[in-house]
Amino acid sequence: MKIDTSTFVISNTDWKKSPKENRLEYAFIGRSNVGKSSLINMLTNHKNLAKTSGKPGKTQLINHFLINKHWFLVDLPGYGFAKVSKSIRRGFGKIISDYIENRNNLTNLFVLIDVRHTPQKIDMEFMQYLGETGIPFSIIFTKSDKLNPYKLSQSLIHYKSEMATVWDELPKMFVSSAETAEGKEEILDYIHEINEQLGSGFMPRM
Ligand code: GTP
Ligand code: MG
């Protein structure tokens, strides 16, 4: 699938103010600085559609983008950023957990993991929470350009084996880079496949 049009719709702190739930929606989540906003720009062929920064905590809102006039792509705030993670539900932030638990048209959540890191407690706990809440998710490993092919494959093997100690079935996984555009086709084709299965990006029954 190619993205022909991507337009910013609205930013909110409250999921209730998000656009009508009549389109399929794909959201990007992960620790601050993992590369969520950069990945969205890479997928949509934009430099600045989603705001990026070298400093963690850049994205503080739920940002909706309308893609190909059919489906929503959502940039979410990062979790695990000290300034915002204290005294909030489950440590992931109330904005995030309210959005995840209530947004009916959320079709797939992409959990982003920096491919250079060994499995982190907060990511494992977050995926555990998604499992318990029944939210379909996939993993996207980011920043693949930062590792050589050997280190990259070692890191992936290690991550998968750690995941396998907790999960009977591993989620779908992608490897990506906002620098080299690795993973772009695979991720967009995966979204396209789901859109086709569920009705071209619309939610006919809602
Ligand atoms: P928050 O909004 O703070 O939660 O962060 P984020 O996950 O949206 O990260 P963002 O896209 O703002 O990127 C954080 C930093 O990582 C920026 O300096 C990006 O340039 C850099 N970065 C993101 N993706 C890649 C990548 O694939 N390769 C490399 N080399 N750098 C990346
Ligand atoms: Mg961001």
mmCIF file with all atom_site columns, N, CA and C and ligand atoms in Angstrom, residues 29-41 50-60 75-79 81 112 116 142-146 176-180, ligand 1:
data_model
loop_
_atom_site.group_PDB
_atom_site.id
_atom_site.type_symbol
_atom_site.label_atom_id
_atom_site.label_alt_id
_atom_site.label_comp_id
_atom_site.label_asym_id
_atom_site.label_entity_id
_atom_site.label_seq_id
_atom_site.pdbx_PDB_ins_code
_atom_site.Cartn_x
_atom_site.Cartn_y
_atom_site.Cartn_z
_atom_site.occupancy
_atom_site.B_iso_or_equiv
_atom_site.pdbx_formal_charge
_atom_site.auth_seq_id
_atom_site.auth_comp_id
_atom_site.auth_asym_id
_atom_site.auth_atom_id
_atom_site.pdbx_PDB_model_num
ATOM   1   N N   . ILE A 1 29  ? 2.830  3.421  19.842 1.00 0.00 ? 29  ILE A N   1
ATOM   2   C CA  . ILE A 1 29  ? 3.112  3.638  21.260 1.00 0.00 ? 29  ILE A CA  1
ATOM   3   C C   . ILE A 1 29  ? 4.492  3.073  21.583 1.00 0.00 ? 29  ILE A C   1
ATOM   4   N N   . GLY A 1 30  ? 5.036  3.486  22.720 1.00 0.00 ? 30  GLY A N   1
ATOM   5   C CA  . GLY A 1 30  ? 6.341  2.974  23.140 1.00 0.00 ? 30  GLY A CA  1
ATOM   6   C C   . GLY A 1 30  ? 6.996  3.992  24.046 1.00 0.00 ? 30  GLY A C   1
ATOM   7   N N   . ARG A 1 31  ? 8.174  3.651  24.520 1.00 0.00 ? 31  ARG A N   1
ATOM   8   C CA  . ARG A 1 31  ? 8.879  4.563  25.426 1.00 0.00 ? 31  ARG A CA  1
ATOM   9   C C   . ARG A 1 31  ? 9.193  5.877  24.720 1.00 0.00 ? 31  ARG A C   1
ATOM   10  N N   . SER A 1 32  ? 9.308  6.928  25.505 1.00 0.00 ? 32  SER A N   1
ATOM   11  C CA  . SER A 1 32  ? 9.689  8.222  24.956 1.00 0.00 ? 32  SER A CA  1
ATOM   12  C C   . SER A 1 32  ? 11.006 8.077  24.210 1.00 0.00 ? 32  SER A C   1
ATOM   13  N N   . ASN A 1 33  ? 11.090 8.729  23.065 1.00 0.00 ? 33  ASN A N   1
ATOM   14  C CA  . ASN A 1 33  ? 12.325 8.765  22.281 1.00 0.00 ? 33  ASN A CA  1
ATOM   15  C C   . ASN A 1 33  ? 12.589 7.503  21.456 1.00 0.00 ? 33  ASN A C   1
ATOM   16  N N   . VAL A 1 34  ? 11.665 6.553  21.472 1.00 0.00 ? 34  VAL A N   1
ATOM   17  C CA  . VAL A 1 34  ? 11.897 5.299  20.737 1.00 0.00 ? 34  VAL A CA  1
ATOM   18  C C   . VAL A 1 34  ? 11.799 5.526  19.220 1.00 0.00 ? 34  VAL A C   1
ATOM   19  N N   . GLY A 1 35  ? 11.102 6.602  18.832 1.00 0.00 ? 35  GLY A N   1
ATOM   20  C CA  . GLY A 1 35  ? 11.013 6.917  17.407 1.00 0.00 ? 35  GLY A CA  1
ATOM   21  C C   . GLY A 1 35  ? 9.618  6.801  16.810 1.00 0.00 ? 35  GLY A C   1
ATOM   22  N N   . LYS A 1 36  ? 8.577  6.982  17.637 1.00 0.00 ? 36  LYS A N   1
ATOM   23  C CA  . LYS A 1 36  ? 7.188  6.871  17.154 1.00 0.00 ? 36  LYS A CA  1
ATOM   24  C C   . LYS A 1 36  ? 6.875  7.926  16.097 1.00 0.00 ? 36  LYS A C   1
ATOM   25  N N   . SER A 1 37  ? 7.163  9.186  16.456 1.00 0.00 ? 37  SER A N   1
ATOM   26  C CA  . SER A 1 37  ? 6.812  10.280 15.546 1.00 0.00 ? 37  SER A CA  1
ATOM   27  C C   . SER A 1 37  ? 7.656  10.199 14.267 1.00 0.00 ? 37  SER A C   1
ATOM   28  N N   . SER A 1 38  ? 8.914  9.846  14.399 1.00 0.00 ? 38  SER A N   1
ATOM   29  C CA  . SER A 1 38  ? 9.793  9.708  13.220 1.00 0.00 ? 38  SER A CA  1
ATOM   30  C C   . SER A 1 38  ? 9.282  8.606  12.302 1.00 0.00 ? 38  SER A C   1
ATOM   31  N N   . LEU A 1 39  ? 8.819  7.513  12.884 1.00 0.00 ? 39  LEU A N   1
ATOM   32  C CA  . LEU A 1 39  ? 8.307  6.404  12.074 1.00 0.00 ? 39  LEU A CA  1
ATOM   33  C C   . LEU A 1 39  ? 7.054  6.823  11.310 1.00 0.00 ? 39  LEU A C   1
ATOM   34  N N   . ILE A 1 40  ? 6.191  7.581  11.969 1.00 0.00 ? 40  ILE A N   1
ATOM   35  C CA  . ILE A 1 40  ? 4.970  8.062  11.309 1.00 0.00 ? 40  ILE A CA  1
ATOM   36  C C   . ILE A 1 40  ? 5.344  8.964  10.122 1.00 0.00 ? 40  ILE A C   1
ATOM   37  N N   . ASN A 1 41  ? 6.317  9.814  10.309 1.00 0.00 ? 41  ASN A N   1
ATOM   38  C CA  . ASN A 1 41  ? 6.768  10.665 9.197  1.00 0.00 ? 41  ASN A CA  1
ATOM   39  C C   . ASN A 1 41  ? 7.354  9.826  8.064  1.00 0.00 ? 41  ASN A C   1
ATOM   40  N N   . ALA A 1 50  ? 4.344  14.507 12.067 1.00 0.00 ? 50  ALA A N   1
ATOM   41  C CA  . ALA A 1 50  ? 4.363  14.326 13.521 1.00 0.00 ? 50  ALA A CA  1
ATOM   42  C C   . ALA A 1 50  ? 5.625  15.013 14.045 1.00 0.00 ? 50  ALA A C   1
ATOM   43  N N   . LYS A 1 51  ? 5.497  15.703 15.163 1.00 0.00 ? 51  LYS A N   1
ATOM   44  C CA  . LYS A 1 51  ? 6.630  16.459 15.714 1.00 0.00 ? 51  LYS A CA  1
ATOM   45  C C   . LYS A 1 51  ? 7.629  15.511 16.392 1.00 0.00 ? 51  LYS A C   1
ATOM   46  N N   . THR A 1 52  ? 8.897  15.640 16.032 1.00 0.00 ? 52  THR A N   1
ATOM   47  C CA  . THR A 1 52  ? 9.928  14.778 16.621 1.00 0.00 ? 52  THR A CA  1
ATOM   48  C C   . THR A 1 52  ? 10.919 15.623 17.418 1.00 0.00 ? 52  THR A C   1
ATOM   49  N N   . SER A 1 53  ? 11.700 14.961 18.252 1.00 0.00 ? 53  SER A N   1
ATOM   50  C CA  . SER A 1 53  ? 12.712 15.685 19.024 1.00 0.00 ? 53  SER A CA  1
ATOM   51  C C   . SER A 1 53  ? 13.766 14.725 19.548 1.00 0.00 ? 53  SER A C   1
ATOM   52  N N   . GLY A 1 54  ? 14.972 15.224 19.738 1.00 0.00 ? 54  GLY A N   1
ATOM   53  C CA  . GLY A 1 54  ? 16.031 14.424 20.350 1.00 0.00 ? 54  GLY A CA  1
ATOM   54  C C   . GLY A 1 54  ? 15.796 14.244 21.841 1.00 0.00 ? 54  GLY A C   1
ATOM   55  N N   . LYS A 1 55  ? 14.958 15.106 22.419 1.00 0.00 ? 55  LYS A N   1
ATOM   56  C CA  . LYS A 1 55  ? 14.676 15.016 23.868 1.00 0.00 ? 55  LYS A CA  1
ATOM   57  C C   . LYS A 1 55  ? 13.415 14.207 24.104 1.00 0.00 ? 55  LYS A C   1
ATOM   58  N N   . PRO A 1 56  ? 13.441 13.281 25.071 1.00 0.00 ? 56  PRO A N   1
ATOM   59  C CA  . PRO A 1 56  ? 12.229 12.497 25.333 1.00 0.00 ? 56  PRO A CA  1
ATOM   60  C C   . PRO A 1 56  ? 11.083 13.362 25.840 1.00 0.00 ? 56  PRO A C   1
ATOM   61  N N   . GLY A 1 57  ? 9.858  12.924 25.567 1.00 0.00 ? 57  GLY A N   1
ATOM   62  C CA  . GLY A 1 57  ? 8.685  13.634 26.079 1.00 0.00 ? 57  GLY A CA  1
ATOM   63  C C   . GLY A 1 57  ? 8.130  14.658 25.117 1.00 0.00 ? 57  GLY A C   1
ATOM   64  N N   . LYS A 1 58  ? 8.526  14.570 23.843 1.00 0.00 ? 58  LYS A N   1
ATOM   65  C CA  . LYS A 1 58  ? 8.065  15.562 22.865 1.00 0.00 ? 58  LYS A CA  1
ATOM   66  C C   . LYS A 1 58  ? 6.555  15.467 22.651 1.00 0.00 ? 58  LYS A C   1
ATOM   67  N N   . THR A 1 59  ? 6.070  14.261 22.349 1.00 0.00 ? 59  THR A N   1
ATOM   68  C CA  . THR A 1 59  ? 4.643  14.090 22.072 1.00 0.00 ? 59  THR A CA  1
ATOM   69  C C   . THR A 1 59  ? 3.894  13.938 23.393 1.00 0.00 ? 59  THR A C   1
ATOM   70  N N   . GLN A 1 60  ? 3.002  14.888 23.675 1.00 0.00 ? 60  GLN A N   1
ATOM   71  C CA  . GLN A 1 60  ? 2.271  14.863 24.952 1.00 0.00 ? 60  GLN A CA  1
ATOM   72  C C   . GLN A 1 60  ? 0.778  14.664 24.730 1.00 0.00 ? 60  GLN A C   1
ATOM   73  N N   . ASP A 1 75  ? -0.520 9.162  16.683 1.00 0.00 ? 75  ASP A N   1
ATOM   74  C CA  . ASP A 1 75  ? 0.751  9.317  17.399 1.00 0.00 ? 75  ASP A CA  1
ATOM   75  C C   . ASP A 1 75  ? 0.421  9.567  18.866 1.00 0.00 ? 75  ASP A C   1
ATOM   76  N N   . LEU A 1 76  ? 0.945  8.712  19.740 1.00 0.00 ? 76  LEU A N   1
ATOM   77  C CA  . LEU A 1 76  ? 0.631  8.825  21.169 1.00 0.00 ? 76  LEU A CA  1
ATOM   78  C C   . LEU A 1 76  ? 1.845  9.319  21.948 1.00 0.00 ? 76  LEU A C   1
ATOM   79  N N   . PRO A 1 77  ? 1.615  9.861  23.140 1.00 0.00 ? 77  PRO A N   1
ATOM   80  C CA  . PRO A 1 77  ? 2.749  10.218 23.993 1.00 0.00 ? 77  PRO A CA  1
ATOM   81  C C   . PRO A 1 77  ? 3.531  8.967  24.370 1.00 0.00 ? 77  PRO A C   1
ATOM   82  N N   . GLY A 1 78  ? 4.799  9.135  24.683 1.00 0.00 ? 78  GLY A N   1
ATOM   83  C CA  . GLY A 1 78  ? 5.608  7.991  25.117 1.00 0.00 ? 78  GLY A CA  1
ATOM   84  C C   . GLY A 1 78  ? 5.323  7.657  26.567 1.00 0.00 ? 78  GLY A C   1
ATOM   85  N N   . TYR A 1 79  ? 5.622  6.434  26.958 1.00 0.00 ? 79  TYR A N   1
ATOM   86  C CA  . TYR A 1 79  ? 5.560  6.103  28.388 1.00 0.00 ? 79  TYR A CA  1
ATOM   87  C C   . TYR A 1 79  ? 6.992  5.966  28.907 1.00 0.00 ? 79  TYR A C   1
ATOM   88  N N   . PHE A 1 81  ? 8.650  8.097  30.723 1.00 0.00 ? 81  PHE A N   1
ATOM   89  C CA  . PHE A 1 81  ? 9.382  9.351  30.830 1.00 0.00 ? 81  PHE A CA  1
ATOM   90  C C   . PHE A 1 81  ? 9.136  9.906  32.220 1.00 0.00 ? 81  PHE A C   1
ATOM   91  N N   . LEU A 1 112 ? 6.422  0.105  19.844 1.00 0.00 ? 112 LEU A N   1
ATOM   92  C CA  . LEU A 1 112 ? 7.758  0.324  19.310 1.00 0.00 ? 112 LEU A CA  1
ATOM   93  C C   . LEU A 1 112 ? 8.829  0.041  20.358 1.00 0.00 ? 112 LEU A C   1
ATOM   94  N N   . ARG A 1 116 ? 18.179 -1.704 19.793 1.00 0.00 ? 116 ARG A N   1
ATOM   95  C CA  . ARG A 1 116 ? 19.483 -1.807 20.465 1.00 0.00 ? 116 ARG A CA  1
ATOM   96  C C   . ARG A 1 116 ? 19.346 -2.272 21.907 1.00 0.00 ? 116 ARG A C   1
ATOM   97  N N   . THR A 1 142 ? 12.658 -0.374 16.250 1.00 0.00 ? 142 THR A N   1
ATOM   98  C CA  . THR A 1 142 ? 13.059 0.871  15.565 1.00 0.00 ? 142 THR A CA  1
ATOM   99  C C   . THR A 1 142 ? 14.582 1.030  15.538 1.00 0.00 ? 142 THR A C   1
ATOM   100 N N   . LYS A 1 143 ? 15.021 1.970  14.718 1.00 0.00 ? 143 LYS A N   1
ATOM   101 C CA  . LYS A 1 143 ? 16.425 2.412  14.648 1.00 0.00 ? 143 LYS A CA  1
ATOM   102 C C   . LYS A 1 143 ? 17.372 1.297  14.199 1.00 0.00 ? 143 LYS A C   1
ATOM   103 N N   . SER A 1 144 ? 16.903 0.455  13.279 1.00 0.00 ? 144 SER A N   1
ATOM   104 C CA  . SER A 1 144 ? 17.736 -0.659 12.810 1.00 0.00 ? 144 SER A CA  1
ATOM   105 C C   . SER A 1 144 ? 19.033 -0.169 12.167 1.00 0.00 ? 144 SER A C   1
ATOM   106 N N   . ASP A 1 145 ? 19.030 1.077  11.679 1.00 0.00 ? 145 ASP A N   1
ATOM   107 C CA  . ASP A 1 145 ? 20.250 1.620  11.056 1.00 0.00 ? 145 ASP A CA  1
ATOM   108 C C   . ASP A 1 145 ? 21.400 1.770  12.039 1.00 0.00 ? 145 ASP A C   1
ATOM   109 N N   . LYS A 1 146 ? 21.084 1.704  13.345 1.00 0.00 ? 146 LYS A N   1
ATOM   110 C CA  . LYS A 1 146 ? 22.120 1.898  14.361 1.00 0.00 ? 146 LYS A CA  1
ATOM   111 C C   . LYS A 1 146 ? 22.911 0.629  14.681 1.00 0.00 ? 146 LYS A C   1
ATOM   112 N N   . SER A 1 176 ? 12.380 -1.771 11.663 1.00 0.00 ? 176 SER A N   1
ATOM   113 C CA  . SER A 1 176 ? 12.251 -0.526 10.894 1.00 0.00 ? 176 SER A CA  1
ATOM   114 C C   . SER A 1 176 ? 13.379 0.458  11.166 1.00 0.00 ? 176 SER A C   1
ATOM   115 N N   . SER A 1 177 ? 13.498 1.400  10.257 1.00 0.00 ? 177 SER A N   1
ATOM   116 C CA  . SER A 1 177 ? 14.384 2.536  10.452 1.00 0.00 ? 177 SER A CA  1
ATOM   117 C C   . SER A 1 177 ? 13.769 3.757  9.783  1.00 0.00 ? 177 SER A C   1
ATOM   118 N N   . ALA A 1 178 ? 13.669 4.840  10.533 1.00 0.00 ? 178 ALA A N   1
ATOM   119 C CA  . ALA A 1 178 ? 13.160 6.085  9.952  1.00 0.00 ? 178 ALA A CA  1
ATOM   120 C C   . ALA A 1 178 ? 14.218 6.697  9.040  1.00 0.00 ? 178 ALA A C   1
ATOM   121 N N   . GLU A 1 179 ? 15.466 6.268  9.215  1.00 0.00 ? 179 GLU A N   1
ATOM   122 C CA  . GLU A 1 179 ? 16.568 6.798  8.395  1.00 0.00 ? 179 GLU A CA  1
ATOM   123 C C   . GLU A 1 179 ? 16.617 6.133  7.029  1.00 0.00 ? 179 GLU A C   1
ATOM   124 N N   . THR A 1 180 ? 16.502 4.808  7.009  1.00 0.00 ? 180 THR A N   1
ATOM   125 C CA  . THR A 1 180 ? 16.657 4.071  5.747  1.00 0.00 ? 180 THR A CA  1
ATOM   126 C C   . THR A 1 180 ? 15.317 3.633  5.147  1.00 0.00 ? 180 THR A C   1
HETATM 127 P P1  . GTP B 2 .   ? 8.318  11.120 22.283 1.00 0.00 ? 1   GTP B P1  1
HETATM 128 O O1  . GTP B 2 .   ? 7.372  11.893 21.442 1.00 0.00 ? 1   GTP B O1  1
HETATM 129 O O2  . GTP B 2 .   ? 9.167  11.981 23.145 1.00 0.00 ? 1   GTP B O2  1
HETATM 130 O O3  . GTP B 2 .   ? 7.659  10.030 23.060 1.00 0.00 ? 1   GTP B O3  1
HETATM 131 O O4  . GTP B 2 .   ? 9.411  10.410 21.297 1.00 0.00 ? 1   GTP B O4  1
HETATM 132 P P2  . GTP B 2 .   ? 9.180  9.592  19.953 1.00 0.00 ? 1   GTP B P2  1
HETATM 133 O O5  . GTP B 2 .   ? 9.067  8.164  20.265 1.00 0.00 ? 1   GTP B O5  1
HETATM 134 O O6  . GTP B 2 .   ? 8.086  10.196 19.124 1.00 0.00 ? 1   GTP B O6  1
HETATM 135 O O7  . GTP B 2 .   ? 10.595 9.785  19.210 1.00 0.00 ? 1   GTP B O7  1
HETATM 136 P P3  . GTP B 2 .   ? 10.981 10.736 17.998 1.00 0.00 ? 1   GTP B P3  1
HETATM 137 O O8  . GTP B 2 .   ? 10.376 10.256 16.734 1.00 0.00 ? 1   GTP B O8  1
HETATM 138 O O9  . GTP B 2 .   ? 10.733 12.146 18.395 1.00 0.00 ? 1   GTP B O9  1
HETATM 139 O O10 . GTP B 2 .   ? 12.544 10.431 17.875 1.00 0.00 ? 1   GTP B O10 1
HETATM 140 C C1  . GTP B 2 .   ? 13.437 10.562 18.967 1.00 0.00 ? 1   GTP B C1  1
HETATM 141 C C2  . GTP B 2 .   ? 14.867 10.700 18.455 1.00 0.00 ? 1   GTP B C2  1
HETATM 142 O O11 . GTP B 2 .   ? 15.287 9.491  17.806 1.00 0.00 ? 1   GTP B O11 1
HETATM 143 C C3  . GTP B 2 .   ? 15.048 11.804 17.399 1.00 0.00 ? 1   GTP B C3  1
HETATM 144 O O12 . GTP B 2 .   ? 16.297 12.406 17.624 1.00 0.00 ? 1   GTP B O12 1
HETATM 145 C C4  . GTP B 2 .   ? 15.039 11.047 16.085 1.00 0.00 ? 1   GTP B C4  1
HETATM 146 O O13 . GTP B 2 .   ? 15.777 11.693 15.056 1.00 0.00 ? 1   GTP B O13 1
HETATM 147 C C5  . GTP B 2 .   ? 15.714 9.742  16.471 1.00 0.00 ? 1   GTP B C5  1
HETATM 148 N N1  . GTP B 2 .   ? 15.255 8.622  15.623 1.00 0.00 ? 1   GTP B N1  1
HETATM 149 C C6  . GTP B 2 .   ? 13.972 8.195  15.473 1.00 0.00 ? 1   GTP B C6  1
HETATM 150 N N2  . GTP B 2 .   ? 13.902 7.150  14.637 1.00 0.00 ? 1   GTP B N2  1
HETATM 151 C C7  . GTP B 2 .   ? 15.171 6.881  14.241 1.00 0.00 ? 1   GTP B C7  1
HETATM 152 C C8  . GTP B 2 .   ? 15.750 5.898  13.375 1.00 0.00 ? 1   GTP B C8  1
HETATM 153 O O14 . GTP B 2 .   ? 15.093 5.023  12.788 1.00 0.00 ? 1   GTP B O14 1
HETATM 154 N N3  . GTP B 2 .   ? 17.110 5.925  13.218 1.00 0.00 ? 1   GTP B N3  1
HETATM 155 C C9  . GTP B 2 .   ? 17.889 6.850  13.865 1.00 0.00 ? 1   GTP B C9  1
HETATM 156 N N4  . GTP B 2 .   ? 19.209 6.781  13.663 1.00 0.00 ? 1   GTP B N4  1
HETATM 157 N N5  . GTP B 2 .   ? 17.379 7.794  14.687 1.00 0.00 ? 1   GTP B N5  1
HETATM 158 C C10 . GTP B 2 .   ? 16.027 7.810  14.874 1.00 0.00 ? 1   GTP B C10 1
#
